[in-house]
């Protein structure tokens, strides 16, 4: 799926963005399926805002976003759910797990929201690889932030997608865990011929990015 | 599996007390509404059912009330009769034709001597409660068939005969008694023979066949064809309060005994209506509490619903889950109410059949239809509520 941005400007940050250079804000931009895209920006420069706009969580922007030439403003709730089940998978910066469900249940929920892409056993495999197998039965709310981050990554990888959107997904992981997670993410993207959009504060070498954008 | 997870997220335990109250209220409301429906249907069955029909009560003799004001003016005009005919409770109307000539009757035997002045009336055959092959007359007939009221014979047997030491007469004996009928006209006296062929409980008059009456009135009648003063109506429902109201409003009267049920019916109607209205009000309140309960449940897990939608749960999935959660209790309530009503109906039917009142052992189709209608209303309100609150939860 192609994502197209046309002269996109978030209304609350409009004044600020008009005064400085950006590869994204106020520009026309095409993101093609399979692209590995990195958005780099310091805190408070709209990384999460961009992620939320791309995922159709906010509407307070000027300009347009198109998913395969369809303006997202025209997509209704039912159809949006279909996109989120089949096309877009997301790792939020604030993770957004259900605190009272176990880590396993959080992942399971995203697996069974649609016709499952993976078996239940894949949850254990991924948990093994990211070193969170032992905490799967714990309530997500009492897991450490680093554990929660890995659970959120597995949750995003358990469903079908052609775009994976990740908002500072490694912020609480050490180098070793980052490399484990990024290799898992790479494999899963290749398996689906999917692309991703990753936001972060700094430059990094976790992936071979096809496009690097400064917000 | 999704349902199990949703069940954990959308905690339906909130407001359990409210839920129990709503369920209890709904149960009582359902029972009242369906009960009143069933009562109404049983009542209709009692009124119009074949097994309960009283044939005498279906024919009413109607005439004007004779008061000081109406003396001499009790005839019914054509307008009055056609208006009566138009009333929904009147199935058929028959005019009683009076004889317009002088008649006397006397015995031909010396054993039972009598002489009396008489009058005849006739009514279309369809209104008679006597079926006999002797009930016809033409100019070649040897005798004039007559039908007299049963009460005449009773008055004679139990009043007149005993006080005068006269022999009592059986119906068969009277039927075999030849009677000489004298018609006095302007041309003098003509003699006929008459014979009693039946005794009527329905019309208190001495009846002759319509064919004889028409012929005799034409031949011997004096004066113009007068207006009738009595009519007989066939009604499907003599206890109909509208019938009694109509008669009263038009200064008409009939056998009070036959219409007295209208009073009881009004009372029953009030009882049934109260049950209806109470049920309906209770239903509305229960619906309101239920609605609040749905609202509360959705509001109490607003965050979870919002996150579910964010992660890609479709509104349809959530709607289905919530419907599956909220709706079955309504279904169960209605099913239980119907089962309970069926039991009540069965035992009630048995209990009152001892008194020869017959109602069906099964609940009526209308009660079941009402239950279905209520179910549809509940389904509609529930899904409306869920839709509405889900939408506000999406915001």
Coordinates of C-alpha atoms in Angstrom, one line a residue:
Chain A
X1 CA 0.0 0.0 0.0
X2 CA 1.2 3.5 -0.8
X3 CA 1.0 6.2 1.7
X4 CA 0.8 9.7 0.4
X5 CA 1.1 13.0 2.3
X6 CA 0.1 16.2 0.8
X7 CA 1.1 19.5 2.4
X8 CA 0.5 18.0 5.8
X9 CA 0.5 20.4 8.8
X10 CA -0.7 19.6 12.3
X11 CA -2.8 22.6 13.4
X12 CA -1.5 22.9 17.0
X13 CA 2.1 23.0 15.8
X14 CA 1.5 24.9 12.6
X15 CA 3.3 28.1 13.4
X16 CA 6.3 26.4 14.8
X17 CA 6.7 24.1 11.7
X18 CA 6.2 26.9 9.2
X19 CA 9.3 28.6 10.5
X20 CA 11.8 25.8 10.2
X21 CA 12.9 23.2 7.7
X22 CA 11.2 19.7 7.7
X23 CA 11.2 16.8 5.2
X24 CA 7.6 16.0 6.1
X25 CA 5.6 18.9 7.4
X26 CA 4.1 21.0 4.6
X27 CA 5.7 18.8 1.9
X28 CA 4.3 16.3 -0.6
X29 CA 5.6 12.8 0.2
X30 CA 5.1 9.3 -1.1
X31 CA 5.9 6.3 0.9
X32 CA 5.9 3.0 -1.1
X33 CA 5.2 -0.5 0.2
X34 CA 8.3 -2.2 1.4
X35 CA 10.1 1.1 2.3
X36 CA 12.0 1.2 5.5
X37 CA 11.6 4.7 6.7
X38 CA 13.2 6.4 9.6
X39 CA 11.9 9.7 11.0
X40 CA 14.4 11.5 13.2
X41 CA 13.5 14.4 15.4
X42 CA 14.2 15.7 18.8
X43 CA 11.5 15.6 21.5
X44 CA 8.5 17.7 20.9
X45 CA 8.9 18.1 17.2
X46 CA 5.9 16.0 16.3
X47 CA 7.0 12.4 16.0
X48 CA 4.0 11.0 17.8
X49 CA 1.8 13.5 16.0
X50 CA 2.9 12.1 12.7
X51 CA 2.4 8.5 13.8
X52 CA -1.1 9.3 15.0
X53 CA -2.0 11.1 11.9
X54 CA -0.7 8.3 9.7
X55 CA -2.7 5.8 11.8
X56 CA -5.8 8.0 11.7
X57 CA -5.9 8.7 15.4
X58 CA -6.1 12.4 15.0
X59 CA -7.9 14.7 12.6
X60 CA -6.5 18.1 13.7
X61 CA -4.3 18.7 10.7
X62 CA -4.3 20.6 7.4
X63 CA -3.4 19.0 4.1
X64 CA -4.2 15.4 3.3
X65 CA -3.2 11.8 3.9
X66 CA -4.0 9.1 1.4
X67 CA -3.9 5.4 1.8
X68 CA -3.7 3.9 -1.7
X69 CA -5.2 7.1 -3.1
X70 CA -8.0 7.1 -0.6
X71 CA -8.2 10.2 1.6
X72 CA -8.2 8.9 5.2
X73 CA -10.7 11.6 6.1
X74 CA -13.3 9.6 4.2
X75 CA -12.7 6.2 5.8
X76 CA -15.4 5.2 8.2
X77 CA -15.0 3.3 11.5
X78 CA -15.8 -0.1 10.1
X79 CA -13.4 0.2 7.2
X80 CA -10.7 1.8 9.4
X81 CA -10.9 -1.3 11.7
X82 CA -10.3 -3.5 8.6
X83 CA -7.1 -1.4 7.7
X84 CA -5.9 -1.7 11.3
X85 CA -6.5 -5.5 11.2
X86 CA -4.9 -6.2 7.8
X87 CA -2.7 -3.3 6.7
X88 CA -1.3 -1.3 9.6
X89 CA 0.3 -2.6 12.8
X90 CA 1.5 -0.2 15.4
X91 CA 3.9 0.1 18.4
X92 CA 2.9 3.1 20.4
X93 CA 5.5 5.2 22.2
X94 CA 3.3 4.9 25.3
X95 CA 2.8 1.2 24.5
X96 CA -0.9 1.1 25.3
X97 CA -1.2 -2.4 26.7
X98 CA -4.2 -3.5 28.7
X99 CA -2.7 -3.4 32.2
X100 CA -5.1 -6.0 33.7
X101 CA -4.6 -8.5 30.9
X102 CA -1.6 -10.8 31.1
X103 CA 1.3 -10.1 28.6
X104 CA 0.2 -13.2 26.7
X105 CA -3.4 -12.1 26.5
X106 CA -2.4 -8.7 25.2
X107 CA -0.7 -10.4 22.3
X108 CA -3.4 -13.0 21.9
X109 CA -6.0 -10.3 21.6
X110 CA -4.3 -8.7 18.6
X111 CA -3.9 -12.2 17.1
X112 CA -7.6 -13.1 17.2
X113 CA -9.0 -9.7 16.3
X114 CA -8.9 -10.9 12.7
X115 CA -8.4 -14.2 11.1
X116 CA -5.2 -15.2 12.8
X117 CA -2.0 -14.7 10.7
X118 CA 0.0 -16.8 13.2
X119 CA -0.6 -19.7 15.5
X120 CA -0.6 -19.3 19.2
X121 CA 2.8 -21.1 19.3
X122 CA 4.4 -18.2 17.5
X123 CA 3.7 -16.0 20.5
X124 CA 5.9 -18.2 22.6
X125 CA 8.6 -18.3 19.9
X126 CA 8.7 -14.6 19.6
X127 CA 8.6 -14.2 23.4
X128 CA 11.6 -16.6 23.6
X129 CA 13.6 -14.6 21.1
X130 CA 13.0 -11.3 22.9
X131 CA 13.5 -12.9 26.3
X132 CA 10.0 -12.3 27.8
X133 CA 8.7 -15.8 27.8
X134 CA 8.8 -16.0 31.6
X135 CA 6.7 -13.0 32.1
X136 CA 3.9 -13.9 29.6
X137 CA 1.5 -14.9 32.3
X138 CA 2.1 -11.7 34.3
X139 CA -0.4 -8.8 34.2
X140 CA 1.1 -6.4 31.7
X141 CA 0.6 -3.5 34.2
X142 CA 3.2 -5.0 36.6
X143 CA 5.8 -5.7 33.9
X144 CA 8.8 -3.4 33.7
X145 CA 8.7 -0.8 31.0
X146 CA 11.4 -2.6 29.0
X147 CA 9.3 -5.8 29.1
X148 CA 6.2 -4.0 28.2
X149 CA 8.0 -2.5 25.2
X150 CA 8.9 -6.0 23.9
X151 CA 5.4 -7.3 24.5
X152 CA 4.1 -4.3 22.5
X153 CA 6.5 -5.2 19.7
X154 CA 5.4 -8.9 19.7
X155 CA 1.8 -7.7 19.7
X156 CA 2.4 -5.7 16.6
X157 CA 4.2 -8.5 14.9
X158 CA 1.6 -11.2 15.5
X159 CA -1.0 -9.7 13.1
X160 CA -0.9 -9.3 9.3
X161 CA 0.3 -5.9 8.0
X162 CA 2.0 -4.2 5.1
X163 CA 3.0 -1.2 7.2
X164 CA 4.5 -1.4 10.6
X165 CA 4.4 1.9 12.4
X166 CA 6.8 2.2 15.4
X167 CA 7.1 5.2 17.7
X168 CA 10.4 5.1 19.5
X169 CA 10.1 1.4 19.9
X170 CA 13.5 0.8 21.5
X171 CA 13.5 3.6 24.0
X172 CA 13.8 1.4 27.0
X173 CA 15.9 -1.5 25.6
X174 CA 19.6 -2.1 26.0
X175 CA 21.8 -2.7 22.9
X176 CA 21.5 -6.5 23.1
X177 CA 17.7 -6.4 23.2
X178 CA 17.5 -3.8 20.5
X179 CA 19.5 -6.0 18.1
X180 CA 17.3 -9.0 19.0
X181 CA 14.1 -7.0 18.4
X182 CA 15.3 -5.3 15.2
X183 CA 16.3 -8.6 13.7
X184 CA 12.9 -10.1 14.6
X185 CA 11.2 -7.0 13.1
X186 CA 13.3 -7.3 9.9
X187 CA 12.4 -11.0 9.5
X188 CA 8.7 -10.3 10.0
X189 CA 8.7 -7.4 7.5
X190 CA 10.4 -9.6 4.9
X191 CA 8.0 -12.4 5.5
X192 CA 5.1 -10.0 4.7
X193 CA 7.0 -7.9 2.1
X194 CA 6.0 -5.1 4.4
X195 CA 7.6 -1.7 5.1
X196 CA 7.9 0.2 8.3
X197 CA 8.0 3.7 9.6
X198 CA 10.2 4.1 12.6
X199 CA 10.6 7.3 14.7
X200 CA 13.5 8.0 17.0
X201 CA 15.5 10.8 18.5
X202 CA 18.9 9.8 17.1
X203 CA 20.5 8.2 14.1
X204 CA 21.0 4.5 14.3
X205 CA 22.2 1.5 12.4
X206 CA 19.5 -1.0 13.3
X207 CA 18.1 -1.3 9.8
X208 CA 19.1 -0.5 6.2
X209 CA 16.7 2.4 5.9
X210 CA 15.5 3.2 2.4
X211 CA 14.5 6.7 3.4
X212 CA 15.6 8.9 6.2
X213 CA 13.4 11.9 7.0
X214 CA 14.1 14.8 9.4
X215 CA 10.9 16.0 10.9
Chain B
X1 CA -11.3 -16.7 22.1
X2 CA -11.8 -13.1 21.3
X3 CA -15.0 -13.2 23.3
X4 CA -13.1 -14.5 26.4
X5 CA -10.7 -11.7 26.2
X6 CA -13.4 -9.1 25.6
X7 CA -15.2 -10.5 28.6
X8 CA -12.1 -9.8 30.7
X9 CA -11.8 -6.3 29.4
X10 CA -15.4 -5.2 29.4
X11 CA -16.1 -5.8 33.0
X12 CA -19.8 -6.5 33.2
X13 CA -19.8 -6.8 36.9
X14 CA -20.2 -3.1 37.4
X15 CA -23.7 -2.3 38.6
X16 CA -24.7 -5.8 39.3
X17 CA -27.4 -4.6 41.7
X18 CA -28.8 -2.3 39.0
X19 CA -28.7 -5.3 36.6
X20 CA -30.6 -7.5 39.1
X21 CA -33.2 -4.7 39.6
X22 CA -33.6 -4.1 35.9
X23 CA -34.0 -7.9 35.3
X24 CA -36.6 -8.2 38.1
X25 CA -38.5 -5.2 36.9
X26 CA -38.4 -6.4 33.3
X27 CA -39.7 -9.9 34.4
X28 CA -42.7 -8.4 36.3
X29 CA -43.4 -6.1 33.4
X30 CA -43.3 -8.9 30.8
X31 CA -45.5 -11.1 32.9
X32 CA -48.1 -8.4 33.4
X33 CA -48.2 -7.4 29.8
X34 CA -48.4 -11.0 28.5
X35 CA -50.8 -11.9 31.2
X36 CA -53.2 -9.1 30.3
X37 CA -52.8 -10.1 26.6
X38 CA -53.7 -13.7 27.6
X39 CA -56.6 -12.5 29.8
X40 CA -58.0 -10.5 26.9
X41 CA -57.7 -13.4 24.6
X42 CA -59.3 -15.8 27.1
X43 CA -62.1 -13.3 27.6
X44 CA -62.7 -13.0 23.9
X45 CA -62.8 -16.8 23.6
X46 CA -65.4 -16.9 26.4
X47 CA -67.5 -14.3 24.7
X48 CA -67.3 -15.5 21.1
X49 CA -66.2 -19.2 21.4
X50 CA -68.6 -21.8 20.0
X51 CA -68.6 -23.9 23.2
X52 CA -69.7 -21.0 25.4
X53 CA -72.3 -19.5 23.2
X54 CA -75.8 -19.2 24.6
X55 CA -78.2 -19.3 21.7
X56 CA -81.0 -17.5 23.5
X57 CA -78.9 -14.5 24.4
X58 CA -78.1 -13.9 20.8
X59 CA -81.5 -12.6 19.9
X60 CA -82.9 -9.5 21.5
X61 CA -86.4 -8.2 21.1
X62 CA -86.2 -4.4 21.1
X63 CA -88.9 -1.8 21.5
X64 CA -89.3 1.7 22.8
X65 CA -89.6 2.3 26.5
X66 CA -93.2 3.0 27.3
X67 CA -93.3 6.1 29.5
X68 CA -95.9 8.8 30.1
X69 CA -94.3 10.7 27.3
X70 CA -94.1 8.0 24.7
X71 CA -97.5 6.4 25.2
X72 CA -99.1 6.0 21.8
X73 CA -95.8 6.8 20.0
X74 CA -93.8 3.7 20.4
X75 CA -93.5 2.8 16.7
X76 CA -90.1 2.6 15.2
X77 CA -89.4 4.8 12.1
X78 CA -87.5 3.5 9.1
X79 CA -84.6 5.8 10.0
X80 CA -84.4 4.4 13.5
X81 CA -84.4 0.8 12.2
X82 CA -81.8 1.5 9.5
X83 CA -79.6 3.3 12.1
X84 CA -79.9 0.3 14.4
X85 CA -79.0 -1.9 11.5
X86 CA -75.8 0.0 11.0
X87 CA -74.5 -0.6 14.5
X88 CA -71.5 -3.0 14.6
X89 CA -73.1 -5.2 17.3
X90 CA -76.2 -5.9 15.1
X91 CA -75.7 -8.8 12.8
X92 CA -79.3 -9.0 11.5
X93 CA -82.5 -7.3 12.2
X94 CA -86.0 -8.6 11.8
X95 CA -89.2 -6.5 12.0
X96 CA -92.1 -7.9 13.9
X97 CA -95.2 -7.4 11.8
X98 CA -98.4 -6.9 13.8
X99 CA -101.8 -8.1 12.6
X100 CA -104.1 -5.3 11.5
X101 CA -107.3 -7.2 12.0
X102 CA -109.3 -8.5 15.0
X103 CA -108.8 -12.1 16.0
X104 CA -110.3 -14.3 18.6
X105 CA -109.6 -17.9 19.4
X106 CA -111.8 -20.6 20.9
X107 CA -111.7 -24.2 21.7
X108 CA -113.4 -26.7 19.4
X109 CA -113.6 -29.3 22.1
X110 CA -115.9 -29.3 25.1
X111 CA -113.4 -30.8 27.4
X112 CA -111.1 -27.8 27.5
X113 CA -113.4 -24.9 26.7
X114 CA -111.9 -21.4 26.2
X115 CA -112.4 -18.3 24.3
X116 CA -110.1 -15.4 24.0
X117 CA -109.3 -12.3 21.9
X118 CA -105.9 -12.4 20.3
X119 CA -103.4 -10.7 18.2
X120 CA -100.7 -12.1 15.9
X121 CA -97.3 -11.0 15.1
X122 CA -94.9 -12.4 12.6
X123 CA -91.2 -12.4 12.2
X124 CA -88.8 -13.6 9.4
X125 CA -88.1 -17.3 9.9
X126 CA -84.4 -16.7 10.4
X127 CA -85.2 -15.2 13.8
X128 CA -87.1 -18.1 15.2
X129 CA -85.8 -20.6 17.7
X130 CA -88.2 -23.3 16.5
X131 CA -87.5 -25.5 13.6
X132 CA -90.5 -27.6 12.5
X133 CA -91.8 -28.8 9.2
X134 CA -95.3 -27.6 10.2
X135 CA -94.1 -24.0 10.1
X136 CA -95.4 -23.0 6.7
X137 CA -98.7 -21.7 5.4
X138 CA -100.3 -21.2 2.0
X139 CA -103.9 -20.6 0.9
X140 CA -104.4 -24.4 0.6
X141 CA -103.3 -25.1 4.1
X142 CA -105.7 -26.7 6.5
X143 CA -104.6 -24.8 9.6
X144 CA -102.6 -21.8 10.7
X145 CA -99.4 -22.8 12.5
X146 CA -98.7 -20.7 15.6
X147 CA -95.8 -20.4 18.0
X148 CA -96.6 -19.2 21.5
X149 CA -94.2 -18.2 24.2
X150 CA -93.2 -20.9 26.7
X151 CA -94.0 -18.5 29.4
X152 CA -97.7 -18.5 28.4
X153 CA -98.0 -22.2 29.0
X154 CA -96.1 -21.9 32.3
X155 CA -98.4 -19.1 33.4
X156 CA -101.4 -21.3 32.6
X157 CA -100.1 -24.5 34.1
X158 CA -98.7 -23.0 37.3
X159 CA -100.9 -20.0 37.9
X160 CA -104.2 -20.2 36.1
X161 CA -104.9 -23.9 36.1
X162 CA -104.0 -24.5 39.7
X163 CA -106.1 -21.6 40.9
X164 CA -109.2 -22.7 39.0
X165 CA -108.7 -26.5 39.4
X166 CA -108.3 -26.8 35.6
X167 CA -106.2 -29.6 34.2
X168 CA -102.5 -28.8 33.5
X169 CA -101.5 -29.1 29.9
X170 CA -98.3 -30.6 28.4
X171 CA -96.6 -29.1 25.4
X172 CA -97.6 -32.2 23.3
X173 CA -101.2 -31.9 24.4
X174 CA -101.4 -28.2 23.4
X175 CA -99.8 -29.0 20.1
X176 CA -102.6 -31.5 19.4
X177 CA -105.4 -29.2 20.5
X178 CA -107.3 -27.9 17.5
X179 CA -108.1 -24.2 17.9
X180 CA -110.7 -22.2 16.0
X181 CA -109.4 -18.8 14.9
X182 CA -112.0 -16.2 14.0
X183 CA -111.0 -13.3 12.0
X184 CA -113.4 -10.4 12.0
X185 CA -113.3 -8.1 9.1
X186 CA -115.5 -5.5 7.5
X187 CA -117.2 -8.4 5.5
X188 CA -118.0 -10.4 8.6
X189 CA -116.4 -13.3 10.4
X190 CA -114.2 -15.9 8.8
X191 CA -113.2 -19.1 10.6
X192 CA -109.9 -20.9 10.3
X193 CA -108.2 -23.6 12.2
X194 CA -105.1 -23.0 14.1
X195 CA -102.5 -25.2 15.7
X196 CA -99.7 -24.6 18.1
X197 CA -96.6 -26.0 16.5
X198 CA -93.9 -24.8 18.9
X199 CA -93.1 -22.9 22.1
X200 CA -90.6 -20.1 21.9
X201 CA -88.2 -18.8 24.6
X202 CA -87.0 -16.0 22.4
X203 CA -90.0 -13.9 21.3
X204 CA -92.8 -13.2 23.7
X205 CA -95.6 -13.0 21.2
X206 CA -98.1 -15.2 19.3
X207 CA -96.3 -15.8 16.1
X208 CA -97.7 -16.9 12.7
X209 CA -95.8 -17.5 9.5
X210 CA -94.9 -14.3 7.6
X211 CA -96.7 -15.7 4.5
X212 CA -100.0 -15.9 6.4
X213 CA -99.5 -12.5 8.0
X214 CA -98.8 -10.8 4.7
X215 CA -101.8 -12.5 3.1
X216 CA -104.2 -11.8 5.9
X217 CA -103.1 -8.2 6.4
X218 CA -103.7 -7.6 2.7
X219 CA -107.1 -9.4 2.8
X220 CA -108.5 -8.3 6.2
X221 CA -106.3 -5.5 7.3
X222 CA -107.8 -2.3 8.4
X223 CA -106.0 1.0 8.2
X224 CA -102.7 1.7 6.6
X225 CA -99.6 -0.4 6.9
X226 CA -98.5 0.9 10.3
X227 CA -95.0 1.2 11.4
X228 CA -93.6 -1.7 13.4
X229 CA -93.1 -1.1 17.1
X230 CA -90.8 -4.1 17.8
X231 CA -87.8 -5.5 16.1
X232 CA -85.7 -8.5 16.9
X233 CA -81.9 -8.2 16.4
X234 CA -79.3 -10.9 16.1
X235 CA -76.2 -9.9 17.9
X236 CA -72.9 -11.6 18.3
X237 CA -72.5 -10.1 21.7
X238 CA -75.5 -9.2 23.9
X239 CA -73.2 -8.2 26.7
X240 CA -71.5 -5.5 24.7
X241 CA -71.6 -2.3 26.7
X242 CA -72.0 -0.3 23.5
X243 CA -75.3 -2.1 22.8
X244 CA -76.7 -1.1 26.2
X245 CA -75.4 2.4 25.8
X246 CA -77.0 2.7 22.4
X247 CA -80.4 1.4 23.6
X248 CA -80.4 3.8 26.5
X249 CA -79.4 6.7 24.3
X250 CA -82.2 6.0 21.9
X251 CA -84.9 5.3 24.4
X252 CA -85.1 1.7 23.6
X253 CA -85.2 -1.3 25.8
X254 CA -84.9 -5.0 25.7
X255 CA -84.7 -8.0 28.0
X256 CA -82.4 -6.7 30.8
X257 CA -81.5 -10.2 31.8
X258 CA -79.7 -10.7 28.5
X259 CA -77.7 -7.5 28.6
X260 CA -76.7 -7.4 32.3
X261 CA -73.3 -8.9 31.4
X262 CA -72.3 -5.6 29.9
X263 CA -71.8 -4.3 33.5
X264 CA -69.4 -7.2 34.4
X265 CA -67.6 -6.7 31.1
X266 CA -66.9 -3.1 31.8
X267 CA -65.4 -4.1 35.1
X268 CA -63.3 -6.8 33.5
X269 CA -62.2 -4.4 30.8
X270 CA -61.0 -2.0 33.5
X271 CA -59.1 -4.8 35.2
X272 CA -57.5 -5.9 32.0
X273 CA -56.6 -2.3 31.1
X274 CA -55.1 -1.6 34.4
X275 CA -52.9 -4.7 34.1
X276 CA -51.9 -3.5 30.6
X277 CA -51.0 0.0 31.7
X278 CA -49.2 -1.1 34.8
X279 CA -47.2 -3.6 32.7
X280 CA -46.5 -1.0 30.0
X281 CA -45.3 1.6 32.6
X282 CA -43.2 -1.0 34.4
X283 CA -41.8 -2.0 31.0
X284 CA -40.8 1.5 30.3
X285 CA -39.1 1.9 33.6
X286 CA -37.3 -1.5 33.3
X287 CA -36.3 -0.4 29.8
X288 CA -34.9 2.8 31.2
X289 CA -32.9 1.0 33.9
X290 CA -31.7 -1.5 31.4
X291 CA -30.6 1.4 29.1
X292 CA -28.8 3.0 32.1
X293 CA -27.2 -0.3 32.8
X294 CA -25.9 -0.6 29.3
X295 CA -24.7 3.0 29.4
X296 CA -23.0 2.4 32.7
X297 CA -21.2 -0.7 31.5
X298 CA -19.9 1.0 28.4
X299 CA -19.0 4.1 30.3
X300 CA -17.1 2.2 32.9
X301 CA -14.9 0.6 30.4
X302 CA -14.7 3.5 28.0
X303 CA -10.8 3.4 28.0
X304 CA -10.7 -0.3 27.2
X305 CA -13.2 0.1 24.4
X306 CA -11.2 3.1 23.0
X307 CA -8.0 1.1 23.0
X308 CA -9.7 -1.9 21.5
X309 CA -10.9 0.3 18.6
X310 CA -7.4 1.8 18.4
X311 CA -5.9 -1.6 18.0
X312 CA -8.3 -2.4 15.2
X313 CA -11.3 -4.0 16.9
X314 CA -14.2 -3.2 14.6
X315 CA -17.3 -1.5 15.9
X316 CA -19.2 -4.5 14.6
X317 CA -17.2 -6.9 16.7
X318 CA -17.8 -4.9 19.8
X319 CA -21.5 -4.4 19.0
X320 CA -21.9 -8.2 18.5
X321 CA -20.1 -8.9 21.8
X322 CA -22.2 -6.4 23.7
X323 CA -25.4 -7.6 22.2
X324 CA -24.5 -11.1 23.0
X325 CA -23.9 -9.9 26.5
X326 CA -26.9 -7.8 27.1
X327 CA -29.6 -9.3 25.0
X328 CA -29.9 -13.0 26.1
X329 CA -31.3 -12.0 29.5
X330 CA -34.3 -10.4 27.8
X331 CA -34.8 -13.5 25.8
X332 CA -34.7 -15.6 28.9
X333 CA -37.1 -13.3 30.7
X334 CA -39.7 -13.5 27.9
X335 CA -39.2 -17.3 27.5
X336 CA -39.7 -17.8 31.3
X337 CA -42.8 -15.5 31.3
X338 CA -44.3 -17.5 28.4
X339 CA -43.6 -20.8 30.2
X340 CA -45.1 -19.5 33.4
X341 CA -48.2 -18.2 31.6
X342 CA -48.6 -21.6 29.8
X343 CA -48.6 -23.3 33.2
X344 CA -51.1 -20.8 34.6
X345 CA -53.3 -21.1 31.6
X346 CA -53.2 -24.9 31.7
X347 CA -54.2 -25.1 35.3
X348 CA -56.7 -22.3 35.1
X349 CA -58.4 -24.0 32.1
X350 CA -58.7 -27.2 34.1
X351 CA -59.9 -25.4 37.2
X352 CA -62.7 -23.5 35.6
X353 CA -63.8 -26.3 33.3
X354 CA -65.4 -27.8 36.4
X355 CA -67.8 -24.8 36.2
X356 CA -68.5 -25.5 32.5
X357 CA -66.5 -22.5 31.4
X358 CA -64.2 -23.6 28.7
X359 CA -61.0 -21.8 27.7
X360 CA -58.1 -23.2 25.7
X361 CA -55.4 -25.1 27.6
X362 CA -52.7 -23.3 25.6
X363 CA -51.8 -19.7 25.5
X364 CA -53.1 -17.8 22.6
X365 CA -51.1 -17.0 19.4
X366 CA -51.7 -13.3 20.2
X367 CA -49.8 -13.6 23.5
X368 CA -46.9 -15.3 21.6
X369 CA -47.0 -12.6 19.0
X370 CA -47.0 -9.9 21.7
X371 CA -44.0 -11.6 23.3
X372 CA -42.2 -11.5 19.9
X373 CA -43.1 -7.9 19.5
X374 CA -41.6 -7.1 22.9
X375 CA -38.5 -9.0 22.0
X376 CA -38.1 -7.0 18.8
X377 CA -38.6 -3.8 20.7
X378 CA -36.0 -4.8 23.3
X379 CA -33.6 -5.9 20.6
X380 CA -34.0 -2.6 18.8
X381 CA -33.6 -0.5 22.0
X382 CA -30.6 -2.5 23.1
X383 CA -28.8 -2.2 19.8
X384 CA -29.6 1.5 19.5
X385 CA -28.2 2.1 23.0
X386 CA -25.0 0.1 22.2
X387 CA -24.5 1.8 18.9
X388 CA -25.0 5.2 20.5
X389 CA -22.6 4.7 23.4
X390 CA -20.0 2.9 21.3
X391 CA -20.0 5.9 19.0
X392 CA -19.5 8.3 21.9
X393 CA -16.8 5.9 23.1
X394 CA -15.0 6.2 19.8
X395 CA -14.8 10.0 20.1

